[in-house]
Short mmCIF file of C-alpha atoms in Angstrom, two decimals:
data_model
loop_
_atom_site.label_atom_id
_atom_site.label_comp_id
_atom_site.label_asym_id
_atom_site.label_seq_id
_atom_site.Cartn_x
_atom_site.Cartn_y
_atom_site.Cartn_z
CA SER A 1 56.98 -22.33 -23.97
CA PRO A 2 58.41 -18.72 -24.21
CA TRP A 3 59.46 -19.37 -27.75
CA LYS A 4 56.85 -18.79 -30.37
CA PRO A 5 57.25 -19.78 -33.93
CA VAL A 6 57.52 -16.85 -36.33
CA LEU A 7 56.23 -17.37 -39.89
CA LEU A 8 58.32 -15.42 -42.50
CA LEU A 9 56.31 -14.87 -45.65
CA LEU A 10 58.70 -14.51 -48.49
CA SER A 11 57.17 -13.33 -51.73
CA PRO A 12 58.56 -15.40 -54.68
CA PRO A 13 60.94 -13.63 -57.04
CA ALA A 14 59.54 -11.93 -60.12
CA PHE A 15 61.54 -13.97 -62.38
CA SER A 16 64.43 -16.62 -62.25
CA THR A 17 67.78 -16.14 -63.84
CA THR A 18 68.62 -19.84 -63.70
CA CYS A 19 65.62 -21.52 -65.15
CA ALA A 20 65.38 -21.14 -68.99
CA LYS A 21 61.69 -21.48 -68.98
CA CYS A 22 61.15 -18.79 -66.34
CA SER A 23 63.59 -16.47 -67.98
CA LYS A 24 61.12 -15.95 -70.87
CA ASP A 25 58.85 -14.16 -68.55
CA ARG A 26 61.49 -11.56 -67.83
CA ARG A 27 60.03 -8.05 -68.70
CA LEU A 28 62.00 -5.89 -71.10
CA ARG A 29 62.95 -2.64 -69.59
CA GLN A 30 61.41 0.22 -71.62
CA LYS A 31 63.55 3.04 -72.88
CA ARG A 32 63.48 6.03 -70.63
CA ALA A 33 62.07 9.16 -72.39
CA ILE A 34 64.66 11.67 -73.06
CA SER A 35 63.62 15.20 -72.48
CA GLU A 36 64.10 18.00 -75.04
CA ARG A 37 67.02 19.59 -72.95
CA GLN A 38 68.83 16.20 -72.75
CA LEU A 39 68.16 15.45 -76.44
CA THR A 40 69.73 18.90 -77.45
CA ARG A 41 73.02 17.59 -76.00
CA TYR A 42 72.79 14.45 -78.21
CA PHE A 43 71.62 16.19 -81.44
CA VAL A 44 74.58 17.52 -83.40
CA ASP A 45 74.02 18.76 -87.04
CA GLN A 46 77.67 20.02 -87.63
CA ARG A 47 80.95 18.20 -87.18
CA LYS A 48 84.52 18.63 -88.19
CA VAL A 49 86.35 15.46 -88.90
CA ARG A 50 89.98 14.69 -89.66
CA VAL A 51 90.36 11.55 -91.66
CA VAL A 52 93.54 9.79 -92.59
CA GLY A 53 93.86 6.72 -94.76
CA GLY A 54 95.77 3.60 -93.77
CA GLN A 55 99.40 3.51 -94.61
CA GLY A 56 100.50 0.85 -97.16
CA GLY A 57 102.71 -2.01 -96.11
CA GLY A 58 106.41 -2.02 -97.00
CA GLY A 59 107.67 -4.36 -99.65
CA GLY A 60 109.36 -7.62 -98.71
CA HIS A 61 113.23 -8.09 -98.90
CA SER A 62 114.17 -11.81 -99.17
CA PHE A 63 115.92 -14.36 -101.37
CA TYR A 64 114.72 -17.76 -102.22
CA SER A 65 117.05 -20.45 -100.77
CA GLU A 66 116.65 -24.24 -100.36
CA PRO A 67 118.77 -27.30 -100.62
CA ARG A 68 120.44 -27.69 -103.95
CA LYS A 69 119.22 -24.31 -105.00
CA VAL A 70 121.08 -21.70 -102.90
CA PHE A 71 120.66 -18.85 -105.33
CA GLY A 72 117.03 -18.88 -106.07
CA GLY A 73 116.70 -15.19 -106.69
CA PRO A 74 114.67 -12.61 -104.98
CA ASP A 75 111.17 -13.49 -103.68
CA GLY A 76 110.08 -10.51 -101.56
CA GLY A 77 106.40 -9.79 -102.11
CA ASN A 78 104.58 -6.48 -102.49
CA GLY A 79 103.08 -4.92 -99.29
CA GLY A 80 99.33 -4.57 -98.82
CA ASP A 81 97.32 -1.37 -99.55
CA GLY A 82 96.17 0.70 -96.62
CA GLY A 83 92.46 0.76 -95.78
CA HIS A 84 90.05 3.66 -96.86
CA VAL A 85 87.98 5.74 -94.57
CA ILE A 86 84.44 5.64 -95.90
CA LEU A 87 81.45 7.66 -94.93
CA LYS A 88 78.14 5.53 -95.20
CA ALA A 89 74.64 7.01 -95.00
CA ASP A 90 72.53 4.99 -92.57
CA GLN A 91 68.90 5.63 -91.99
CA GLN A 92 69.10 4.51 -88.41
CA MET A 93 71.45 7.45 -87.59
CA LYS A 94 69.53 10.63 -86.77
CA SER A 95 72.42 12.86 -85.61
CA LEU A 96 76.18 13.47 -86.00
CA SER A 97 76.62 13.01 -82.33
CA SER A 98 78.21 9.62 -82.66
CA VAL A 99 80.81 10.80 -85.12
CA PHE A 100 84.23 11.19 -83.67
CA PRO A 101 86.72 13.97 -84.67
CA PHE A 102 89.34 11.66 -86.09
CA TYR A 103 89.36 8.43 -88.01
CA GLN A 104 92.18 6.49 -89.58
CA GLY A 105 92.20 3.49 -91.90
CA PHE A 106 93.95 0.22 -90.96
CA HIS A 107 97.52 -0.26 -92.27
CA GLY A 108 98.52 -2.65 -94.80
CA GLU A 109 100.83 -5.64 -93.84
CA ARG A 110 104.32 -5.99 -95.02
CA GLY A 111 105.21 -8.23 -97.96
CA GLY A 112 106.57 -11.67 -97.10
CA SER A 113 108.99 -14.07 -98.48
CA LYS A 114 108.11 -16.60 -101.21
CA ASN A 115 106.46 -13.81 -103.22
CA CYS A 116 103.63 -13.60 -100.62
CA TYR A 117 101.83 -10.29 -100.79
CA GLY A 118 100.88 -8.48 -97.61
CA ALA A 119 97.26 -8.30 -96.65
CA ASN A 120 95.37 -5.13 -97.35
CA GLY A 121 94.15 -2.94 -94.52
CA ALA A 122 90.55 -3.08 -93.69
CA HIS A 123 88.26 -0.11 -94.46
CA THR A 124 86.94 2.01 -91.74
CA TYR A 125 83.18 2.79 -92.21
CA VAL A 126 81.73 5.88 -90.46
CA LYS A 127 77.92 5.86 -90.30
CA VAL A 128 76.33 9.22 -90.94
CA PRO A 129 72.63 10.10 -91.12
CA VAL A 130 70.96 10.29 -94.47
CA GLY A 131 71.07 14.02 -95.70
CA THR A 132 74.65 14.56 -94.60
CA LEU A 133 76.55 17.11 -96.70
CA VAL A 134 80.38 16.68 -96.95
CA LYS A 135 82.37 19.81 -97.49
CA GLU A 136 86.12 20.57 -97.81
CA ASP A 137 87.39 24.13 -97.84
CA GLY A 138 83.96 25.39 -98.26
CA LYS A 139 83.07 23.30 -101.24
CA VAL A 140 80.68 20.44 -101.39
CA VAL A 141 82.36 17.28 -102.23
CA ALA A 142 79.52 14.76 -101.47
CA ASP A 143 75.90 14.76 -100.74
CA LEU A 144 74.69 11.53 -99.07
CA THR A 145 70.96 11.46 -99.56
CA GLN A 146 70.12 7.82 -100.04
CA HIS A 147 70.28 4.98 -97.51
CA GLY A 148 73.50 2.91 -98.10
CA GLU A 149 75.24 5.60 -100.11
CA GLU A 150 78.97 5.69 -99.61
CA TYR A 151 81.79 8.25 -100.13
CA ILE A 152 85.51 7.52 -99.75
CA ALA A 153 86.66 10.33 -97.43
CA ALA A 154 90.35 9.37 -97.42
CA TYR A 155 92.03 6.68 -99.63
CA GLY A 156 94.64 4.37 -98.10
CA GLY A 157 98.22 4.42 -99.32
CA ALA A 158 99.49 2.09 -101.90
CA GLY A 159 101.72 -0.86 -100.64
CA GLY A 160 105.41 -0.85 -101.34
CA LYS A 161 107.18 -3.03 -103.95
CA GLY A 162 109.23 -6.06 -102.91
CA ASN A 163 112.73 -6.78 -104.17
CA ARG A 164 111.08 -9.33 -106.54
CA PHE A 165 109.51 -6.46 -108.51
CA PHE A 166 112.95 -5.03 -109.38
CA LEU A 167 114.32 -8.16 -110.96
CA SER A 168 115.77 -7.64 -114.50
CA ASN A 169 118.32 -9.17 -116.78
CA GLU A 170 120.79 -6.40 -115.74
CA ASN A 171 120.19 -6.94 -111.94
CA ARG A 172 119.68 -10.59 -111.06
CA ALA A 173 119.85 -9.95 -107.35
CA PRO A 174 118.18 -6.72 -106.43
CA THR A 175 118.28 -5.51 -102.94
CA LEU A 176 115.91 -2.56 -103.56
CA PHE A 177 112.45 -2.48 -101.96
CA THR A 178 110.06 0.44 -101.33
CA PRO A 179 108.12 1.40 -98.20
CA GLY A 180 104.40 1.82 -98.40
CA GLU A 181 102.89 5.08 -99.18
CA PRO A 182 101.13 7.01 -96.52
CA GLY A 183 97.30 7.40 -96.60
CA GLN A 184 95.44 10.50 -97.70
CA GLU A 185 94.83 13.00 -95.13
CA ARG A 186 91.79 15.45 -95.22
CA VAL A 187 89.94 17.64 -92.93
CA LEU A 188 86.12 17.56 -93.73
CA HIS A 189 83.15 19.45 -92.42
CA LEU A 190 79.96 17.41 -92.11
CA GLU A 191 76.60 19.30 -92.16
CA LEU A 192 73.32 17.49 -91.57
CA LYS A 193 70.18 18.60 -93.39
CA THR A 194 67.10 16.75 -92.31
CA THR A 195 65.59 14.75 -95.17
CA ALA A 196 61.84 14.62 -94.90
CA HIS A 197 58.86 14.94 -97.29
CA ALA A 198 57.00 17.60 -95.49
CA GLY A 199 58.30 20.46 -93.22
CA LEU A 200 56.22 22.17 -90.54
CA VAL A 201 57.05 25.85 -90.71
CA GLY A 202 55.81 28.41 -88.26
CA PHE A 203 56.53 30.86 -85.55
CA PRO A 204 57.07 29.78 -82.01
CA ASN A 205 54.01 28.51 -80.08
CA ALA A 206 52.00 27.99 -83.25
CA GLY A 207 51.43 24.36 -82.38
CA LYS A 208 53.89 22.65 -84.65
CA SER A 209 55.12 20.10 -82.17
CA SER A 210 51.44 19.38 -80.98
CA LEU A 211 50.50 18.81 -84.48
CA LEU A 212 53.34 16.38 -85.13
CA ARG A 213 52.32 14.44 -82.00
CA ALA A 214 48.73 14.18 -83.30
CA ILE A 215 49.42 12.84 -86.65
CA SER A 216 52.48 10.58 -85.90
CA ARG A 217 54.12 8.70 -83.00
CA ALA A 218 56.93 11.31 -82.56
CA LYS A 219 56.98 12.85 -79.07
CA PRO A 220 58.62 16.30 -79.26
CA ALA A 221 58.41 18.44 -76.14
CA VAL A 222 55.35 20.65 -75.85
CA ALA A 223 55.15 23.55 -73.45
CA ALA A 224 53.44 27.02 -73.16
CA TYR A 225 56.64 29.08 -73.81
CA PRO A 226 58.49 29.89 -77.02
CA PHE A 227 61.44 27.87 -78.50
CA THR A 228 60.24 24.61 -76.83
CA THR A 229 61.65 22.75 -79.76
CA LEU A 230 65.39 23.14 -79.95
CA ASN A 231 66.17 20.72 -82.74
CA PRO A 232 64.27 18.97 -85.64
CA HIS A 233 61.97 16.06 -85.05
CA VAL A 234 60.97 13.74 -87.74
CA GLY A 235 57.51 11.96 -87.50
CA ILE A 236 56.25 9.21 -89.83
CA VAL A 237 52.63 9.25 -90.97
CA HIS A 238 51.40 5.72 -91.78
CA TYR A 239 48.69 5.12 -94.43
CA GLN A 240 46.65 1.94 -95.02
CA ASP A 241 48.59 1.04 -98.21
CA TYR A 242 51.81 0.98 -96.18
CA GLU A 243 53.04 4.18 -97.65
CA GLN A 244 54.92 6.48 -95.11
CA VAL A 245 55.25 10.18 -95.19
CA ALA A 246 57.97 11.83 -93.13
CA VAL A 247 57.04 15.19 -91.58
CA ALA A 248 59.86 17.28 -89.99
CA ASP A 249 59.09 19.75 -87.08
CA ILE A 250 61.44 22.68 -87.77
CA PRO A 251 62.16 24.87 -84.68
CA GLY A 252 60.22 28.09 -84.62
CA LEU A 253 61.39 30.98 -86.83
CA ILE A 254 61.15 34.65 -85.99
CA LYS A 255 61.61 37.88 -87.97
CA GLY A 256 65.10 38.14 -89.18
CA ALA A 257 65.79 34.44 -89.05
CA HIS A 258 67.76 34.68 -92.38
CA GLN A 259 70.02 37.07 -90.54
CA ASN A 260 70.86 34.40 -88.05
CA ARG A 261 68.53 35.88 -85.42
CA GLY A 262 66.92 33.41 -82.97
CA LEU A 263 67.81 29.95 -83.91
CA GLY A 264 68.51 31.46 -87.34
CA MET A 265 70.24 29.73 -90.20
CA ALA A 266 71.12 26.84 -88.01
CA PHE A 267 67.59 25.35 -88.67
CA LEU A 268 66.59 27.13 -91.82
CA LYS A 269 68.91 24.74 -93.65
CA HIS A 270 66.69 21.82 -92.62
CA ILE A 271 63.87 23.12 -94.67
CA GLU A 272 65.92 22.95 -97.84
CA ARG A 273 65.49 19.09 -98.09
CA CYS A 274 61.58 19.17 -97.66
CA ARG A 275 59.70 18.53 -100.82
CA PHE A 276 56.56 20.44 -99.68
CA LEU A 277 55.80 22.76 -96.75
CA LEU A 278 53.02 23.07 -94.17
CA TYR A 279 52.77 26.54 -92.89
CA VAL A 280 51.29 26.42 -89.34
CA VAL A 281 49.77 29.69 -88.25
CA ASP A 282 48.08 30.48 -84.98
CA LEU A 283 44.38 31.47 -85.79
CA SER A 284 43.92 33.04 -82.37
CA VAL A 285 46.33 35.96 -82.89
CA PRO A 286 45.18 39.10 -84.65
CA GLN A 287 45.70 39.16 -88.35
CA PRO A 288 47.13 35.61 -88.71
CA TRP A 289 47.85 36.17 -92.44
CA ILE A 290 50.70 38.44 -91.41
CA GLN A 291 52.38 35.31 -89.99
CA LEU A 292 52.18 33.57 -93.32
CA GLN A 293 53.68 36.69 -95.20
CA ASP A 294 56.54 36.97 -92.68
CA LEU A 295 57.37 33.22 -92.89
CA LYS A 296 57.54 33.29 -96.75
CA HIS A 297 59.68 36.40 -96.60
CA GLU A 298 62.22 34.59 -94.32
CA LEU A 299 62.32 31.46 -96.56
CA GLU A 300 62.70 33.58 -99.68
CA ALA A 301 65.53 35.70 -98.10
CA TYR A 302 67.34 32.63 -97.04
CA GLU A 303 67.14 30.90 -100.46
CA LYS A 304 65.31 32.06 -103.61
CA GLY A 305 62.35 29.89 -104.62
CA LEU A 306 62.13 28.12 -101.32
CA SER A 307 58.70 29.71 -100.57
CA GLU A 308 57.37 28.67 -103.96
CA ARG A 309 57.31 24.92 -103.16
CA PRO A 310 53.96 23.17 -102.97
CA CYS A 311 52.41 23.96 -99.66
CA VAL A 312 49.23 24.19 -97.64
CA VAL A 313 48.32 26.58 -94.80
CA VAL A 314 47.33 24.98 -91.58
CA GLY A 315 45.24 27.10 -89.39
CA ASN A 316 45.76 25.69 -85.89
CA LYS A 317 43.81 26.28 -82.63
CA ILE A 318 40.43 26.30 -84.22
CA ASP A 319 38.86 25.21 -80.93
CA LEU A 320 39.25 28.86 -79.64
CA ALA A 321 36.51 31.31 -80.14
CA GLN A 322 38.76 34.02 -81.58
CA SER A 323 40.05 31.60 -84.18
CA ARG A 324 36.65 30.98 -85.66
CA ILE A 325 36.34 34.61 -86.27
CA ASN A 326 39.66 34.97 -87.84
CA LEU A 327 39.33 31.90 -90.06
CA PRO A 328 37.15 33.47 -92.83
CA LEU A 329 39.43 36.57 -92.81
CA LEU A 330 42.48 34.43 -93.38
CA ARG A 331 40.86 32.55 -96.34
CA GLU A 332 40.24 35.96 -97.89
CA GLN A 333 43.68 37.21 -97.62
CA VAL A 334 45.57 33.95 -98.84
CA VAL A 335 45.46 32.22 -102.17
CA GLU A 336 46.68 28.86 -100.90
CA ARG A 337 44.33 26.27 -99.32
CA VAL A 338 43.68 26.62 -95.71
CA ILE A 339 43.05 23.70 -93.50
CA ALA A 340 41.56 24.72 -90.11
CA LEU A 341 42.21 22.11 -87.34
CA SER A 342 43.00 21.77 -83.60
CA ALA A 343 46.11 19.75 -82.75
CA LEU A 344 44.91 19.77 -79.15
CA THR A 345 41.42 18.14 -79.64
CA GLY A 346 42.04 16.46 -82.94
CA ASP A 347 39.41 18.34 -84.91
CA ASN A 348 39.66 18.05 -88.70
CA LEU A 349 42.94 16.11 -88.70
CA GLU A 350 41.53 13.81 -91.41
CA GLU A 351 41.43 16.60 -94.02
CA LEU A 352 45.14 17.42 -93.43
CA LEU A 353 46.20 13.80 -93.54
CA LEU A 354 44.31 13.35 -96.96
CA HIS A 355 45.79 16.41 -98.32
CA LEU A 356 49.25 15.50 -97.15
CA ARG A 357 48.87 12.18 -99.06
CA GLU A 358 47.93 14.17 -102.16
CA LEU A 359 51.00 16.16 -102.00
CA TYR A 360 53.12 13.13 -101.46
CA ASP A 361 51.54 11.36 -104.49
CA THR A 362 52.24 14.31 -106.60
CA TYR A 363 55.83 14.49 -105.54
CA VAL A 364 56.36 10.71 -106.33
CA LYS A 365 54.75 10.99 -109.85
CA ALA A 366 56.90 14.14 -110.50
CA GLU A 367 60.14 12.24 -109.52
CA GLN A 368 59.19 9.18 -111.51
CA SER A 369 58.34 11.16 -114.60
CA ARG A 370 61.90 12.69 -114.51
CA GLY A 371 63.46 9.12 -114.04
CA GLN A 372 64.51 9.67 -110.56
CA SER A 373 63.56 7.53 -107.46
CA PRO A 374 61.62 9.39 -104.71
CA VAL A 375 62.72 9.36 -101.14
CA LYS A 376 61.15 6.50 -99.30
CA TRP A 377 60.85 5.92 -95.57
#
């Protein structure tokens, strides 16, 4: 016959949306990696916020009446208080990008009859990253450095009084009741300072981002041009006893950074929170000890005593021939301990990780001796 059968080979679907047993085989879609340029749009370390507390509910105005008791007297209840606006530090938040420019607490409900009080307005919680500084008119009013720490940014207004409140022997049938008070209104400036144990400080293209990728699971952008890193990254170094050390990759500094040159003071402030510093210098450049002197000068000019924190000098790019020549010259010029390594090949990373743990243990003992709890990740 002129008709020939045609076989259609249909491949079975990868998963079924109807069968409960097959739905377990559904693959979870992985998060798409965000580039440094896109991440810069999401990373915000300053925010101006207007907060208004909820308004209190008005007092009730009513008189009790029932059969055989017509003149029962006033029974208007008080109104509910307005809700507060509360800033709460959350370790899962890494930026102020999700903070809106305006927040208002919920209003309290009006007082009812039969002496029923109005319900209080619910509080409005605003999650902010750990290390958020709250300023008002240039003055610091709160410093949220611990996970779960809260600060009441705007108080809700008090509820009004019902006419039952104004009952007295002189006035047995009061008709007076008060409205609820408006909530507190403030304009706050939120400023994020990255909270980490160690901070990687160095000039552009010194290899800070490559080093952070080598010792942690953080994936900052790496390229062969300066200012690749445009916002701080925090990587976590895990140890066998389940201790975790947070290392922050600070964007590269240049000469005059304390005068707001380059990325300037926008990222110098992130170094303030670091308990100890890792100076990353490029061993392949002529006279690498000059880099260390310039870095300390910029830190000291920004905040006095910042360059005197516990530190170690990390000589990067030891895999290059010129670096091996400059290494003994660098050790002669500086008094700090110098750890030579290669973030690209992974040479001598173990020495850095061991010394990083020593700095962390020293910091923990110092905080415990003063009766304070060290920052944990």
